């Protein structure tokens, strides 16, 4: 884990989302599914973001502007600076034989980097509209489903599922694929185990998602 002040190198719209590129500096991109805390200038608290892509010399994050913190990150322009801390948490296990990436909505964010690390395996992505589905262009070999069809209807049997998406989607994937690896979310203030803001129940005990997760085996979380 390292802290760095880095420069924004680019910002592009991907449907309703923003793909923010920053200079990598000396930061290690980490393992797919790990995350970074991004702090926009003048904002009191950083926000957790999965690493989306690690092009040479850069890190890129796909951001859904749902509140003031994410709006501030999406408003950053090339040349602006931000503070960044990471990589944090536990990513996906990559020792899988027949990977299938499953993403829902902004849960597509960690999948481009994961796809590159696993040699571009098949993916199934679900979105609530055609506009949101523009993000599918970041993930190679992806089949896209749009609501009212849910992504769980398009998961073929016999794969090692690696998923990220909203909680109801992850709960449904866990029922279908008890061996799946799932990336969960919780509000996070520090990102490295100090504040207990991200405590969730795991195996009947309260544990910090930023330390034990965010990627967990499906059986670890009671749905
Ligand atoms: C490990 C991890 C990785 C993440 N990766 C990404 C990513 O790659 N791209 C991305 O766009 N977002 C990602 N998120 C979610 C993102 O961090 C939150 O959307 C962001 O912190 C919200 O901040 P805000 O100030 O914009 O909104 P706020 O004003 O703090 O919240 C707006 C609304 O969203 C709810 N909310 C806030 N945070 C969360 C959360 N974590 N889960 C569920 N509801 C929440 C609040 O209750 C509120 O209703 C990730 C979260 C985690 C924990
Ligand atoms: S975010 Fe502070 S302990 Fe997890």
XYZ file of C-alpha atoms in Angstrom, residues 31-206:
176
model
C -4.339 -7.606 -8.186
C -7.663 -7.226 -10.056
C -10.458 -6.640 -7.546
C -8.214 -4.650 -5.208
C -9.157 -1.003 -4.784
C -7.694 2.467 -4.238
C -8.905 5.364 -2.087
C -9.215 8.470 -4.310
C -9.368 11.915 -2.731
C -10.384 14.860 -4.895
C -8.843 18.225 -3.898
C -10.792 19.977 -1.139
C -12.872 16.884 -0.297
C -12.748 15.720 3.334
C -12.962 11.984 2.683
C -11.517 9.744 -0.025
C -13.752 7.326 -1.948
C -13.002 3.635 -2.688
C -12.648 2.758 -6.391
C -11.722 -0.550 -8.036
C -8.884 -0.400 -10.512
C -10.498 -0.632 -13.968
C -7.459 -0.606 -16.265
C -3.690 -0.387 -15.891
C -2.360 0.974 -19.194
C 1.411 1.650 -19.296
C 2.261 4.507 -16.927
C -1.368 5.019 -15.861
C -4.181 3.768 -13.667
C -7.811 4.175 -14.780
C -11.023 4.148 -12.737
C -14.606 3.864 -14.013
C -16.763 6.088 -11.845
C -20.540 6.405 -11.424
C -21.350 9.895 -10.139
C -23.962 9.060 -7.492
C -23.100 11.646 -4.812
C -20.859 14.579 -4.000
C -17.607 12.589 -3.679
C -17.967 10.731 -6.965
C -19.183 13.923 -8.709
C -15.995 15.707 -7.563
C -13.869 12.864 -8.990
C -15.781 12.879 -12.295
C -15.288 16.666 -12.605
C -11.474 16.373 -12.498
C -9.704 17.529 -15.658
C -6.292 16.685 -17.161
C -3.622 18.490 -15.148
C -5.616 18.377 -11.881
C -4.055 16.499 -8.989
C -5.557 14.060 -6.513
C -4.357 11.989 -3.582
C -4.494 8.225 -4.002
C -3.831 5.315 -1.635
C -3.511 1.655 -2.572
C -3.718 -1.027 -3.720
C -5.968 -2.135 -0.850
C -7.900 -5.224 0.227
C -7.994 -8.692 -1.307
C -8.529 -9.115 -5.040
C -9.746 -12.090 -7.077
C -7.915 -15.433 -6.978
C -6.593 -15.889 -10.509
C -5.898 -19.660 -10.263
C -9.182 -20.626 -11.970
C -9.602 -23.094 -14.833
C -12.720 -21.885 -16.697
C -13.224 -18.233 -15.760
C -16.474 -16.418 -16.501
C -16.666 -12.733 -15.550
C -20.090 -11.534 -14.416
C -20.843 -7.835 -13.943
C -23.845 -5.671 -13.209
C -23.995 -1.899 -13.794
C -20.989 -0.044 -12.354
C -19.876 -3.476 -11.082
C -18.270 -3.767 -14.515
C -15.494 -1.471 -13.157
C -12.908 -4.093 -12.048
C -13.590 -6.455 -14.967
C -11.424 -4.904 -17.748
C -8.239 -5.324 -15.664
C -9.409 -8.760 -14.503
C -10.113 -9.768 -18.112
C -6.602 -8.762 -19.228
C -5.035 -10.639 -16.312
C -6.952 -13.837 -17.189
C -6.358 -13.727 -20.976
C -9.749 -12.260 -21.996
C -12.162 -14.991 -20.852
C -15.912 -14.824 -21.665
C -18.010 -12.335 -19.706
C -21.713 -11.723 -19.094
C -22.713 -8.155 -18.257
C -26.104 -6.819 -17.205
C -27.219 -3.192 -17.441
C -30.393 -1.266 -16.793
C -30.346 0.525 -20.187
C -28.593 0.611 -23.576
C -26.839 3.806 -22.435
C -25.351 2.113 -19.352
C -24.390 -0.850 -21.548
C -21.853 1.343 -23.388
C -19.487 0.345 -20.559
C -19.464 -3.195 -21.997
C -17.003 -1.994 -24.653
C -14.307 -1.997 -21.945
C -14.655 -5.772 -21.409
C -13.567 -8.093 -24.254
C -15.699 -11.141 -25.183
C -18.745 -9.883 -23.303
C -22.369 -10.893 -23.827
C -24.678 -8.069 -22.763
C -28.169 -8.335 -21.283
C -30.440 -5.390 -20.613
C -33.209 -5.260 -18.012
C -35.812 -6.676 -17.664
C -33.508 -9.646 -18.420
C -31.146 -10.183 -15.498
C -27.540 -11.213 -15.870
C -28.177 -14.367 -13.845
C -30.378 -15.653 -16.708
C -27.318 -15.644 -18.999
C -24.773 -17.475 -16.827
C -23.844 -20.793 -18.466
C -23.056 -23.766 -16.212
C -19.581 -25.173 -15.689
C -17.542 -22.029 -15.134
C -15.517 -20.443 -12.345
C -17.548 -17.276 -11.796
C -15.841 -14.009 -10.789
C -18.487 -11.335 -10.208
C -19.016 -7.715 -9.215
C -22.296 -5.852 -9.048
C -25.108 -4.672 -6.813
C -25.900 -6.667 -3.679
C -29.101 -8.356 -4.992
C -27.195 -9.504 -8.082
C -24.369 -10.926 -5.969
C -26.861 -12.716 -3.714
C -28.515 -14.284 -6.788
C -25.124 -15.293 -8.243
C -24.158 -16.876 -4.892
C -27.294 -19.060 -4.988
C -26.571 -20.190 -8.560
C -22.806 -20.567 -8.158
C -21.785 -21.282 -4.536
C -18.119 -21.466 -5.625
C -18.152 -17.958 -7.134
C -15.813 -15.151 -6.102
C -17.807 -11.983 -5.399
C -16.611 -8.370 -4.991
C -18.758 -6.656 -2.336
C -19.222 -3.018 -1.394
C -19.703 -1.186 1.878
C -19.261 2.493 2.722
C -15.561 2.969 3.556
C -13.874 5.883 5.320
C -10.241 4.754 5.647
C -9.862 1.693 3.374
C -7.133 -0.004 5.452
C -8.752 -1.361 8.605
C -8.607 1.624 10.994
C -12.216 2.902 11.235
C -14.517 -0.177 11.222
C -16.877 1.820 8.960
C -17.060 -1.108 6.555
C -17.885 -3.870 9.078
C -20.030 -6.684 7.626
C -21.113 -10.052 9.018
C -18.832 -12.850 7.773
C -19.144 -16.387 9.106
C -21.295 -14.990 11.938
C -18.723 -12.372 13.015
C -18.377 -8.668 12.211
